[in-house]
CSV table of C-alpha atoms and ligand atoms in Angstrom, one decimal:
chain,number,residue,atom,x,y,z
A,147,MET,CA,66.4,59.6,18.7
A,148,ILE,CA,66.5,57.8,15.4
A,149,VAL,CA,67.5,54.1,15.6
A,150,MET,CA,68.8,52.9,12.3
A,151,SER,CA,68.9,49.2,11.6
A,152,ARG,CA,72.1,47.9,10.0
A,153,GLU,CA,70.5,45.1,8.0
A,154,TYR,CA,67.7,45.3,5.5
A,155,ASP,CA,65.3,42.5,4.6
A,156,LEU,CA,65.1,42.5,0.8
A,157,LYS,CA,63.3,39.9,-1.2
A,158,PRO,CA,65.9,37.7,-3.0
A,159,ALA,CA,65.8,37.2,-6.8
A,160,PRO,CA,66.5,33.6,-7.2
A,161,SER,CA,68.1,34.1,-10.7
A,162,ASP,CA,70.8,36.3,-9.2
A,163,GLU,CA,74.1,34.4,-8.8
A,164,GLY,CA,75.4,37.2,-6.6
A,165,ALA,CA,72.6,36.7,-4.2
A,166,SER,CA,73.3,33.0,-3.6
A,167,ALA,CA,73.8,33.6,0.1
A,168,ILE,CA,70.5,35.2,0.3
A,169,ALA,CA,68.7,32.6,-1.8
A,170,THR,CA,69.9,29.9,0.6
A,171,GLY,CA,68.1,31.3,3.4
A,172,LYS,CA,69.9,34.3,4.6
A,173,SER,CA,67.6,37.2,3.6
A,174,LEU,CA,69.1,40.1,5.5
A,175,ILE,CA,71.7,42.2,3.7
A,176,ASN,CA,73.7,45.1,5.0
A,177,ARG,CA,74.5,48.4,3.4
A,178,ARG,CA,77.6,47.2,1.7
A,179,GLN,CA,76.0,44.2,0.2
A,180,PHE,CA,73.1,46.5,-0.9
A,181,LEU,CA,75.5,48.5,-2.9
A,182,SER,CA,77.3,45.4,-4.2
A,183,TYR,CA,74.0,43.8,-5.4
A,184,GLY,CA,72.2,47.0,-6.3
A,185,PHE,CA,72.3,46.3,-10.0
A,186,ASN,CA,71.6,42.6,-9.5
A,187,THR,CA,69.4,41.7,-6.6
A,188,VAL,CA,67.4,44.9,-6.3
A,189,SER,CA,66.9,45.4,-10.0
A,190,GLY,CA,66.2,41.8,-10.4
A,191,VAL,CA,63.4,42.1,-7.8
A,192,LEU,CA,62.1,45.2,-9.6
A,193,ALA,CA,62.3,43.5,-13.0
A,194,ALA,CA,59.5,41.1,-12.1
A,195,SER,CA,57.1,44.0,-11.7
A,196,LEU,CA,58.7,46.6,-14.0
A,197,GLY,CA,59.5,44.5,-16.9
A,198,VAL,CA,57.6,46.8,-19.1
A,199,LEU,CA,60.1,49.4,-18.4
A,200,GLY,CA,63.0,47.2,-19.3
A,201,PHE,CA,64.8,47.2,-16.0
A,202,ALA,CA,66.7,44.1,-17.0
A,203,SER,CA,69.0,46.3,-19.1
A,204,LEU,CA,70.2,47.9,-15.8
A,205,LEU,CA,72.2,44.8,-15.4
A,206,LEU,CA,74.4,46.2,-18.2
A,207,PRO,CA,77.2,48.7,-17.5
A,208,PRO,CA,75.8,52.2,-17.6
A,209,ALA,CA,76.6,54.5,-20.5
A,210,GLY,CA,78.1,57.9,-20.0
A,211,SER,CA,81.1,58.9,-17.9
A,212,GLY,CA,81.9,60.5,-14.6
A,213,GLY,CA,80.5,60.0,-11.1
A,214,GLY,CA,81.1,57.1,-8.8
A,215,ASP,CA,79.4,54.0,-7.9
A,216,LEU,CA,76.7,55.9,-6.2
A,217,ALA,CA,75.9,58.1,-9.2
A,218,ALA,CA,72.4,58.7,-10.1
A,219,LYS,CA,71.6,58.1,-13.8
A,220,TYR,CA,68.9,59.4,-16.2
A,221,TRP,CA,66.3,56.8,-17.2
A,222,ALA,CA,64.2,57.8,-20.3
A,223,LYS,CA,63.7,54.3,-21.9
A,224,GLY,CA,60.8,54.7,-24.4
A,225,ARG,CA,60.8,58.5,-24.0
A,226,GLU,CA,64.2,59.2,-25.6
A,227,ASP,CA,62.7,61.6,-28.1
A,228,GLU,CA,60.2,63.1,-25.7
A,229,ALA,CA,61.7,63.8,-22.3
A,230,TRP,CA,64.2,66.6,-22.0
A,231,TYR,CA,66.7,64.3,-20.6
A,232,GLY,CA,66.0,61.6,-23.3
A,233,PRO,CA,69.2,62.1,-25.2
A,234,MET,CA,71.1,61.6,-21.8
A,235,HIS,CA,69.4,58.2,-21.1
A,236,GLU,CA,71.6,56.1,-18.7
A,237,GLN,CA,74.2,58.9,-18.4
A,238,VAL,CA,75.1,60.3,-15.0
A,239,MET,CA,72.8,63.1,-13.8
A,240,LYS,CA,74.4,66.6,-13.6
A,241,LYS,CA,73.1,69.5,-11.6
A,242,SER,CA,74.0,71.8,-14.5
A,243,ASP,CA,71.4,69.9,-16.7
A,244,PHE,CA,68.7,70.5,-14.2
A,245,VAL,CA,69.6,74.2,-13.8
A,246,ALA,CA,69.5,74.8,-17.6
A,247,GLU,CA,66.1,73.0,-17.8
A,248,ALA,CA,64.6,74.9,-14.9
A,249,ALA,CA,65.6,78.2,-16.5
A,250,LYS,CA,62.9,77.4,-19.1
A,251,SER,CA,60.2,76.9,-16.4
A,252,SER,CA,57.8,79.6,-15.2
A,253,THR,CA,58.2,78.1,-11.6
A,254,GLY,CA,62.0,77.5,-11.7
A,255,THR,CA,61.7,73.7,-11.4
A,256,SER,CA,62.9,70.7,-13.5
A,257,GLY,CA,62.7,67.0,-12.8
A,258,ALA,CA,63.9,63.8,-14.2
A,259,SER,CA,63.4,60.1,-13.8
A,260,GLY,CA,66.4,57.9,-13.2
A,261,VAL,CA,68.0,55.0,-11.6
A,262,TRP,CA,70.4,54.7,-8.7
A,263,ASN,CA,72.0,51.4,-7.6
A,264,GLY,CA,69.3,49.6,-9.5
A,265,VAL,CA,66.3,51.3,-8.0
A,266,PRO,CA,64.0,53.9,-9.7
A,267,ILE,CA,64.4,57.4,-8.5
A,268,ILE,CA,63.1,61.0,-9.4
A,269,VAL,CA,65.4,64.0,-9.0
A,270,THR,CA,63.8,67.4,-8.8
A,271,TYR,CA,65.6,70.7,-8.9
A,272,VAL,CA,63.8,73.7,-7.3
A,273,ASP,CA,65.4,77.2,-7.6
A,274,HIS,CA,64.9,77.6,-3.9
A,275,SER,CA,67.8,79.9,-3.3
A,276,LYS,CA,66.5,82.5,-5.8
A,277,ASN,CA,62.8,82.1,-5.1
A,278,ALA,CA,62.6,81.6,-1.3
A,279,GLY,CA,62.9,85.4,-0.6
A,280,SER,CA,60.0,86.3,-3.0
A,281,PRO,CA,56.2,86.3,-2.2
A,282,VAL,CA,54.6,82.9,-2.6
A,283,SER,CA,52.0,84.6,-4.6
A,284,ASN,CA,54.3,84.9,-7.5
A,285,GLY,CA,54.1,81.1,-8.2
A,286,LYS,CA,57.8,80.6,-7.9
A,287,ALA,CA,58.5,77.2,-6.4
A,288,ARG,CA,60.6,76.9,-3.2
A,289,PHE,CA,61.1,74.2,-0.7
A,290,GLN,CA,58.7,74.0,2.3
A,291,PHE,CA,59.6,72.2,5.6
A,292,MET,CA,56.3,70.8,6.9
A,293,ASP,CA,54.4,68.8,9.5
A,294,GLY,CA,53.7,65.2,8.6
A,295,TYR,CA,50.5,63.1,8.9
A,296,ASP,CA,50.3,59.4,8.4
A,297,GLY,CA,47.7,57.6,6.4
A,298,THR,CA,45.1,57.8,9.2
A,299,GLY,CA,45.7,61.6,9.6
A,300,LYS,CA,47.6,61.3,12.8
A,301,TYR,CA,50.4,63.8,13.3
A,302,VAL,CA,53.8,62.1,13.2
A,303,GLY,CA,56.3,64.9,13.4
A,304,HIS,CA,58.1,67.7,11.5
A,305,PHE,CA,60.5,67.3,8.6
A,306,GLU,CA,63.1,69.3,10.7
A,307,ASP,CA,62.9,66.7,13.5
A,308,LEU,CA,64.8,64.5,11.2
A,309,SER,CA,66.8,67.0,9.2
A,310,ASP,CA,68.1,68.5,12.5
A,311,ALA,CA,69.5,65.0,13.4
A,312,ASP,CA,71.0,64.4,10.0
A,313,PRO,CA,71.3,67.6,7.8
A,314,ARG,CA,72.2,65.6,4.8
A,315,LEU,CA,68.4,65.1,4.4
A,316,LEU,CA,68.0,68.8,3.6
A,317,PRO,CA,68.0,69.7,-0.1
A,318,ASN,CA,71.5,69.7,-1.4
A,319,GLU,CA,72.3,72.4,-4.1
A,320,ASN,CA,68.5,72.9,-4.6
A,321,LEU,CA,68.1,69.2,-5.5
A,322,VAL,CA,65.9,66.5,-3.9
A,323,MET,CA,66.1,62.9,-4.9
A,324,ILE,CA,63.3,60.4,-3.9
A,325,PHE,CA,62.8,56.7,-4.3
A,326,GLY,CA,60.5,56.2,-7.2
A,327,ARG,CA,58.0,53.5,-6.0
A,328,CYS,CA,54.4,54.8,-5.3
A,329,THR,CA,53.3,54.0,-1.7
A,330,HIS,CA,49.9,52.7,-3.1
A,331,LEU,CA,50.8,49.6,-5.2
A,332,CYS,CA,54.4,50.4,-6.0
A,333,CYS,CA,54.1,51.7,-9.6
A,334,ILE,CA,56.7,54.2,-10.7
A,335,PRO,CA,55.5,57.9,-10.6
A,336,GLY,CA,57.0,60.3,-13.2
A,337,TRP,CA,58.1,63.8,-13.6
A,338,GLN,CA,55.6,65.3,-16.3
A,339,LEU,CA,55.3,61.8,-17.7
A,340,VAL,CA,51.9,62.7,-18.7
A,341,SER,CA,50.3,66.1,-19.3
A,342,ASN,CA,47.4,67.3,-16.9
A,343,ASP,CA,46.5,69.8,-14.3
A,344,TYR,CA,48.6,68.2,-11.7
A,345,THR,CA,51.8,68.1,-13.8
A,346,GLU,CA,51.7,71.4,-15.6
A,347,ASP,CA,54.3,74.0,-14.9
A,348,THR,CA,52.5,75.9,-12.1
A,349,TRP,CA,53.2,76.0,-8.3
A,350,THR,CA,51.1,76.9,-5.1
A,351,PRO,CA,52.4,76.8,-1.6
A,352,GLY,CA,51.2,74.4,1.2
A,353,GLY,CA,51.8,71.1,-0.3
A,354,GLY,CA,48.1,70.8,-1.3
A,355,ASP,CA,46.7,69.3,-4.4
A,356,ASP,CA,46.1,72.5,-6.2
A,357,GLY,CA,48.6,73.8,-8.7
A,358,GLY,CA,50.9,71.7,-10.8
A,359,THR,CA,54.6,70.6,-10.6
A,360,LYS,CA,53.4,67.3,-9.0
A,361,LEU,CA,55.0,64.0,-9.4
A,362,PHE,CA,52.2,61.8,-10.9
A,363,CYS,CA,51.6,58.1,-10.7
A,364,ILE,CA,49.8,57.0,-13.8
A,365,CYS,CA,48.5,53.7,-12.3
A,366,HIS,CA,45.7,55.2,-10.1
A,367,SER,CA,46.6,58.9,-10.2
A,368,SER,CA,48.4,59.6,-7.0
A,369,ARG,CA,50.1,62.9,-6.7
A,370,PHE,CA,53.2,64.0,-4.7
A,371,ASP,CA,54.6,67.5,-4.2
A,372,PRO,CA,58.4,67.4,-4.5
A,373,THR,CA,58.6,70.9,-2.8
A,374,ALA,CA,56.8,69.9,0.3
A,375,LEU,CA,59.2,68.0,2.6
A,376,GLU,CA,57.8,66.3,5.6
A,377,MET,CA,58.3,63.5,8.2
A,378,ASN,CA,56.1,60.4,7.8
A,379,THR,CA,55.8,56.7,8.6
A,380,ASN,CA,55.5,53.5,6.6
A,381,THR,CA,55.8,49.8,7.0
A,382,ASN,CA,58.6,47.4,5.9
A,383,ARG,CA,56.6,44.9,3.8
A,384,SER,CA,58.8,42.0,4.8
A,385,ASN,CA,58.8,42.1,8.5
A,386,GLY,CA,55.9,44.5,9.3
A,387,SER,CA,58.1,46.9,11.2
A,388,LYS,CA,57.2,50.7,11.2
A,389,PHE,CA,59.8,53.2,10.3
A,390,ARG,CA,59.9,57.0,10.2
A,391,TYR,CA,61.3,58.7,7.1
A,392,ALA,CA,61.8,62.1,5.6
A,393,GLY,CA,60.0,62.4,2.3
A,394,ILE,CA,57.9,64.5,-0.1
A,395,ARG,CA,54.3,64.9,0.6
A,396,ARG,CA,51.5,62.9,-0.9
A,397,SER,CA,49.1,65.6,-2.1
A,398,GLY,CA,46.3,63.4,-3.5
A,399,GLY,CA,45.1,60.1,-4.8
A,400,PRO,CA,45.0,56.7,-3.2
A,401,ALA,CA,48.7,56.6,-2.0
A,402,PRO,CA,48.5,56.7,1.8
A,403,VAL,CA,51.8,58.7,2.4
A,404,GLY,CA,54.6,60.4,0.5
A,405,LEU,CA,57.8,59.1,-1.1
A,406,PRO,CA,61.0,58.8,0.8
A,407,ILE,CA,64.1,61.0,0.3
A,408,ILE,CA,67.4,59.6,-0.8
A,409,PRO,CA,70.0,61.9,0.6
A,410,ILE,CA,72.5,63.1,-2.1
A,411,ALA,CA,76.0,64.4,-2.2
A,412,MET,CA,77.6,66.3,-5.1
A,413,ASN,CA,80.6,65.0,-6.8
A,414,GLY,CA,81.5,68.0,-8.7
A,415,ASP,CA,78.6,68.6,-11.0
A,416,PHE,CA,77.5,64.8,-10.7
A,417,ILE,CA,74.6,63.8,-8.4
A,418,GLU,CA,75.3,60.9,-6.1
A,419,GLY,CA,73.0,59.1,-3.7
A,420,LEU,CA,73.9,58.2,-0.1
A,421,PRO,CA,73.0,54.7,1.0
A,422,ASP,CA,72.3,55.5,4.6
A,423,TYR,CA,68.5,54.9,4.7
A,424,VAL,CA,68.0,51.7,2.8
A,425,ASP,CA,65.3,50.6,5.3
A,426,TRP,CA,63.1,53.5,3.9
A,427,TYR,CA,62.7,51.6,0.7
A,428,THR,CA,61.3,48.4,2.0
A,429,TYR,CA,57.5,49.2,1.6
A,430,CYS,CA,57.4,47.4,-1.8
A,431,ASP,CA,58.5,43.9,-2.6
B,668,LIG,S1,50.3,52.4,-7.6
B,668,LIG,FE1,50.5,54.7,-7.8
B,668,LIG,S2,48.4,55.4,-7.6
B,668,LIG,FE2,48.3,53.2,-7.4
């Protein structure tokens, strides 16, 4: 049985006027407050360590149109002329954009960095519906539901142990969204942010470190396979409590475990995140 806490201990950002209650000593916020403060408190916290990426600008109203308050938005600051989603920087993510980009891929995948409620995310599209019935030897990517092992190698459970309890954790419309903070030292991994053997447009089954199509953290070269979905465990940095989560597999590098999933819902063509698992994003300050 999964026990979900209703309040989440997030480090306050003293400069955020909206977080005054938190700054005066109340450090626990609930899900509604998380949404209200998402573009203030949480992005303010992130701005301290992510200033180079210009997260302060997230305090501005997002550009683009469509989608609700929970909409995921592209983030391509500094890569506007380079990333395929560069021209859509700060616009709401649309499934059709990912499908069109995946059609150019030999593996049937596409991915993009973004922001959701003030936190960094990465959304990956995998043409699972089309590829799942074909032999894995053809290199066409598909989702894999897998056993999970913690940083010590101990078995912790299977992805479906969690997705059976909450099917919203399953890929929705061939899309998976994850919280974009590395479990090593909290840098932001990227989708083909750099070009190397790990990020090239190739795919192999098993969630191993061979093949490409990996999310890559440029800080210390951790790799994550967005097609390999597992259960794992991590620690709330504020209070030390352990939590189980559904995530994508860490395939290599110093990161101890993989990155947690943010379940999504479709609003027409727009991609929206669900705020049900905020406690999964507490392993960074
Ligand atoms: S912070 Fe990602 S590999 Fe070190």
